[in-house]
Coordinates of C-alpha atoms in Angstrom, one line a residue:
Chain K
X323 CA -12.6 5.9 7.7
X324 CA -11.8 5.3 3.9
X325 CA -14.9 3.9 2.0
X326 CA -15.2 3.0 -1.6
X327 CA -19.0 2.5 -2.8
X328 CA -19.5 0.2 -5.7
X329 CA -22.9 -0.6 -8.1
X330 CA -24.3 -2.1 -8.8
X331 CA -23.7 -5.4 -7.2
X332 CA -25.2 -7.0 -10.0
X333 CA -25.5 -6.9 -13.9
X334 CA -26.6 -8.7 -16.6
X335 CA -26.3 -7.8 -20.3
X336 CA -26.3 -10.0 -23.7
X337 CA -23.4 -10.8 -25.5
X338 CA -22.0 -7.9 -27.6
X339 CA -23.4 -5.0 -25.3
X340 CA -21.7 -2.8 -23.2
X341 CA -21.6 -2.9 -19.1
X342 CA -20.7 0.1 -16.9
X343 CA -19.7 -0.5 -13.3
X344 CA -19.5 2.6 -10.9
X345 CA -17.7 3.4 -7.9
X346 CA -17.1 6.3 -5.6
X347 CA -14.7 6.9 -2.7
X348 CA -14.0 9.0 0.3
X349 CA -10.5 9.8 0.5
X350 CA -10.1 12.6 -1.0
X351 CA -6.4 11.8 -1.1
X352 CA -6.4 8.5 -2.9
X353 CA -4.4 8.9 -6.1
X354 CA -5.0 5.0 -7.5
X355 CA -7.4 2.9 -8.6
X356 CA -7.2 -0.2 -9.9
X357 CA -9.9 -2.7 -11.3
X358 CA -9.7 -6.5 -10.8
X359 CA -11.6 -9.6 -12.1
X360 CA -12.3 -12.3 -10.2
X361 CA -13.5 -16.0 -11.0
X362 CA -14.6 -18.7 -8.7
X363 CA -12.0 -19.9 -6.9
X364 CA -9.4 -17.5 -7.9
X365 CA -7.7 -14.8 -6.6
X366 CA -8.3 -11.1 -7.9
X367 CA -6.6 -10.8 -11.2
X368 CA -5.7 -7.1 -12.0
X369 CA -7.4 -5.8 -15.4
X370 CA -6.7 -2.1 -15.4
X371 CA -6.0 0.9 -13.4
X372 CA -5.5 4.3 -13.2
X373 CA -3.7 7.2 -11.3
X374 CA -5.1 10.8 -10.7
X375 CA -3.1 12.6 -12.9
X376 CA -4.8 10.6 -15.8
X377 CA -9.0 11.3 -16.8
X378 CA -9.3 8.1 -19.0
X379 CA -7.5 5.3 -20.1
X380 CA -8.3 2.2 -22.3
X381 CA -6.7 -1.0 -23.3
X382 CA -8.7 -3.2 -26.0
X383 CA -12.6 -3.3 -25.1
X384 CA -11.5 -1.7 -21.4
X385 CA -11.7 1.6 -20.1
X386 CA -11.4 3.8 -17.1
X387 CA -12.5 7.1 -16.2
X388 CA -12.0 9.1 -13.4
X389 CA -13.4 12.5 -12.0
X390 CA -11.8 13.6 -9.1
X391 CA -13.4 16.5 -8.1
X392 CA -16.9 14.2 -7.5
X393 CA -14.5 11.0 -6.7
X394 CA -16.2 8.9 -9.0
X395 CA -14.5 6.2 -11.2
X396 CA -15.8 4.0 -13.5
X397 CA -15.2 0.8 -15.9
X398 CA -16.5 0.6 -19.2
X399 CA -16.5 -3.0 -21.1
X400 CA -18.0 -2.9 -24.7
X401 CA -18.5 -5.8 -26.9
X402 CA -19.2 -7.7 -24.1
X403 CA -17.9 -11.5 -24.3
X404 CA -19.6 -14.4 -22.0
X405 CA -15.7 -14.9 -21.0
X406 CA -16.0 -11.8 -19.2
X407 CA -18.7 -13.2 -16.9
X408 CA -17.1 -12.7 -13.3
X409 CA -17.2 -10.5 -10.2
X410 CA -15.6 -7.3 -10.6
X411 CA -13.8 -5.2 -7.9
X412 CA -12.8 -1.3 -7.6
X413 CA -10.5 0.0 -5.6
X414 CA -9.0 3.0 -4.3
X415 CA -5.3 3.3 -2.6
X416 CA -3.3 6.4 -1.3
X417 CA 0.1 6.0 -2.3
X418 CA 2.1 8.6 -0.3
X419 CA 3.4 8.3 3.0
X420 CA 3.5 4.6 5.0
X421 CA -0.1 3.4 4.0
X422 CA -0.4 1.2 1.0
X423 CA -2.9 -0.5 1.5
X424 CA -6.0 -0.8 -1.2
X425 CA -9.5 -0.5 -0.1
X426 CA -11.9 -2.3 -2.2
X427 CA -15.7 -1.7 -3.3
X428 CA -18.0 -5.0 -2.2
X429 CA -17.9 -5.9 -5.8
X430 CA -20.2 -6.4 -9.2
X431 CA -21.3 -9.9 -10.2
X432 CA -21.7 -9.9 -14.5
X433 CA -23.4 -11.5 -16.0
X434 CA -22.7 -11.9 -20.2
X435 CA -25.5 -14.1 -22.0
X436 CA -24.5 -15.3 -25.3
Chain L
X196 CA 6.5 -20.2 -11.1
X197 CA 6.3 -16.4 -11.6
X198 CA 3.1 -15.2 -9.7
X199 CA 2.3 -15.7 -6.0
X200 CA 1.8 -18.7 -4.8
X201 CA -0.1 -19.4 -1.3
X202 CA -0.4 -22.9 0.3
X203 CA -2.3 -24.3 1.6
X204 CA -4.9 -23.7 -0.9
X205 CA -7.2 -25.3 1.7
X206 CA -7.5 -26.0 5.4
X207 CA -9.9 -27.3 7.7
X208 CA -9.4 -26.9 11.5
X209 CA -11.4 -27.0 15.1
X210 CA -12.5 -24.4 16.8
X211 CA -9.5 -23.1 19.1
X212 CA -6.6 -24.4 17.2
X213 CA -3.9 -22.6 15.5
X214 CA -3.5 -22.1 12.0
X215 CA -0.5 -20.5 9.6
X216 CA -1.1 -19.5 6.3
X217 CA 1.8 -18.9 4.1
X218 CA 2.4 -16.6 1.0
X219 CA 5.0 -16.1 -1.4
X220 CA 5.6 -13.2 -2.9
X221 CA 6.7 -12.6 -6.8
X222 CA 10.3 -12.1 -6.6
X223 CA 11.9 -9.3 -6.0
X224 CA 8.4 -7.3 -4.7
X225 CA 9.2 -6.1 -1.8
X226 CA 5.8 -5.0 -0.7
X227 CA 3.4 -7.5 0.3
X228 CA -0.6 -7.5 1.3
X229 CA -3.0 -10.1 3.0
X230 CA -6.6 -9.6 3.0
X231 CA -9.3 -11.2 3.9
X232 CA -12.3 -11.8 1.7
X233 CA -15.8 -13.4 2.9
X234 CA -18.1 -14.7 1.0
X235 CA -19.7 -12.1 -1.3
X236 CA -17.8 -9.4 0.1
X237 CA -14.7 -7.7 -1.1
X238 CA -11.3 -8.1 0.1
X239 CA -10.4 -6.5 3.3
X240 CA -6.9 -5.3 4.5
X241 CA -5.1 -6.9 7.0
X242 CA -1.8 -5.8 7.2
X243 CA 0.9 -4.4 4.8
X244 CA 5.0 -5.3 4.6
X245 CA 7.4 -3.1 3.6
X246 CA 10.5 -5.7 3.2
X247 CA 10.7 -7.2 6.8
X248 CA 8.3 -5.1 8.8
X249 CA 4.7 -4.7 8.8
X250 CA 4.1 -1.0 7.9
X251 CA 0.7 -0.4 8.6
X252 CA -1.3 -3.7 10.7
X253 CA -4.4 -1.4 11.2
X254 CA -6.6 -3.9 9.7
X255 CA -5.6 -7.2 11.9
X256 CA -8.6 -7.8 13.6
X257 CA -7.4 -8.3 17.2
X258 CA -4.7 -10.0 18.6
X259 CA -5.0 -13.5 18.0
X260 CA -4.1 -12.6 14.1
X261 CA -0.2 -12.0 13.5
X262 CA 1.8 -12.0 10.4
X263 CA 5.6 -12.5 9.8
X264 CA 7.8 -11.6 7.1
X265 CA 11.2 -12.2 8.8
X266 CA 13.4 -12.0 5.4
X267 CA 11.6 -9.9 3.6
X268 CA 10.4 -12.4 1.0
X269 CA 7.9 -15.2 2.5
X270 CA 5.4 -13.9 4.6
X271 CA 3.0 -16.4 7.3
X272 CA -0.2 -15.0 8.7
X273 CA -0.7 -17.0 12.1
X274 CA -3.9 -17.3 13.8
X275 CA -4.7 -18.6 17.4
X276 CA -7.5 -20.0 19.1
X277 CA -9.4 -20.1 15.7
X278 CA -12.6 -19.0 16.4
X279 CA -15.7 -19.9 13.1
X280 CA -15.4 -16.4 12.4
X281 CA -12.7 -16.6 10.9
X282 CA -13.8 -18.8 8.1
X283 CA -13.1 -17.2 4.8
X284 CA -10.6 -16.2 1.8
X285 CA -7.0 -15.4 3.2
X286 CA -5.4 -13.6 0.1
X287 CA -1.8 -12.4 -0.1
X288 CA -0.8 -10.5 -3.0
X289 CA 2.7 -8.4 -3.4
X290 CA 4.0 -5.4 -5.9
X291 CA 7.2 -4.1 -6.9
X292 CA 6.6 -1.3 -4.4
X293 CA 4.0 0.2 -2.7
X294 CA 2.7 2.2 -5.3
X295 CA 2.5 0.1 -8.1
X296 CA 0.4 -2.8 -8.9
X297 CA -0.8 -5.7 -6.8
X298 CA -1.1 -9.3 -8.1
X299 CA -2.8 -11.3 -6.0
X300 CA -2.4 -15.2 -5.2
X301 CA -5.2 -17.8 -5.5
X302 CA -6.3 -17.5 -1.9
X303 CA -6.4 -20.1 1.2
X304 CA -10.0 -21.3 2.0
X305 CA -10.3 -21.5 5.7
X306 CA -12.9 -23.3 7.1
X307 CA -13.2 -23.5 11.0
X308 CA -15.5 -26.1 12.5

C-alpha cells in the first residue's frame, strides 16, 4: 500500500539555524503534498504544500521542494525561531479519482533552543 | 467560529461501551476526513465524505467503527463495544473539495478504561 517515509523523527538546532526535514513516498501517483505543524494538544495546522506540477515553493522562512522522479519532498525552515518548536508532519495525497485521502509520514519532533 | 470544531474535546468510557464523536466541518467544505492519531504516530485515515456518503472507508478498522454524515455537513464517527485499543486522537478535518487543502480540528482524546 501507499507509504510515506519521514526523518528524521527527531531534530534539534539553535535558534537562528536552519532545519531540513525529509520525506519520501511510494505512490508514484500522488500529485500533493502538504506540510503540517503540530503542538501539544492541537490538531495539525497546515503550513505549506505543494502540487506536482510545482519543483519549489516558499512563503516567508518556509520552503518546499519536490523531485518526483526519486519521490522525495522536503521542508526547509531557516532562521529558525523557538516558536517553531513542534512536531512536524508530511504528507502525500492522490487527488484524482474517488480517493482523497492524505497519508501522512510518522512525524519530526523540533527542537529550536534559543 | 470559522474552523472545525470537534466536541467532545475529551471522553472517558469502559471497556465495551459505545462512544460518538462528532465533527463539524468549516462551512461550505463539502469534503470531510477523520483520522486517527496515537501517541507518537502520525494521523491515520479512516474514512473520507464526499457530501453525504463516505467515498472511500478503506481505513475503518473493522466493523465496530462507523461514521455518518447524513446532510452533508456534520459528521459522527460511532464506535461499539469500545475496546482500550482504541484509545487515541480522533481527528476530523474537512476542505473545500477533495483536492484542496485540509484543516484539521483540535482532536477528541479518547481514553478507554
Amino acid at each position: 500500500g501507499e507509504n510515506v517515509e519521514q526523518h528524521p523523527s527527531t531534530l534539534s538546532v539553535q535558534e537562528g539555524d536552519s532545519a531540513v526535514i525529509k520525506c519520501t513516498y511510494s505512490d508514484s501517483a500522488s500529485n500533493y503534498f502538504p506540510w503540517y505543524k503540530q503542538e501539544l494538544g492541537k490538531g495539525p495546522q497546515l503550513i505549506i504544500d505543494i502540487r506536482s506540477n510545482v519543483g519549489e515553493k516558499k512563503d516567508q522562512r518556509i520552503a518546499v521542494t519536490l523531485n518526483k522522479t526519486a519521490k522525495h519532498f522536503s521542508l526547509h525552515i531557516t532562521e529558525t525561531q523557538p516558536e517553531d518548536s513542534a512536531v512536524y508532519f508530511c504528507a502525500a495525497q492522490f487527488t484524482g479519482g474517488s480517493q482523497g485521502n492524505l497519508i501522512f509520514g510518522k512525524g519530526t519532533k523540533l527542537s529550536v533552543k534559543p | 467560529g470559522a474552523g472545525v470544531s470537534q466536541t467532545p474535546s475529551n471522553k472517558v468510557t469502559e471497556k465495551g461501551k459505545y462512544v460518538e464523536l462528532r465533527c463539524d466541518p468549516i462551512s461550505g467544505h463539502t469534503a470531510l476526513y477523520w483520522y486517527r492519531q496515537s501517541l507518537g504516530q502520525g494521523p491515520e485515515f479512516l474514512i473520507y465524505f464526499q457530501g453525504t456518503g463516505a467515498a472511500d472507508d478503506s481505513g475503518l478498522p473493522n466493523d465496530r467503527f462507523f461514521a455518518v454524515r447524513p446532510e452533508g455537513s456534520v459528521s459522527t464517527l460511532k464506535i461499539q463495544r469500545t475496546e482500550r485499543g482504541d484509545s487515541a486522537v480522533y481527528l476530523c478535518a474537512s476542505s473545500y473539495q477533495e483536492s484542496t487543502e485540509a484543516f484539521f480540528g483540535q482532536g477528541t482524546r479518547l481514553t478507554v478504561v
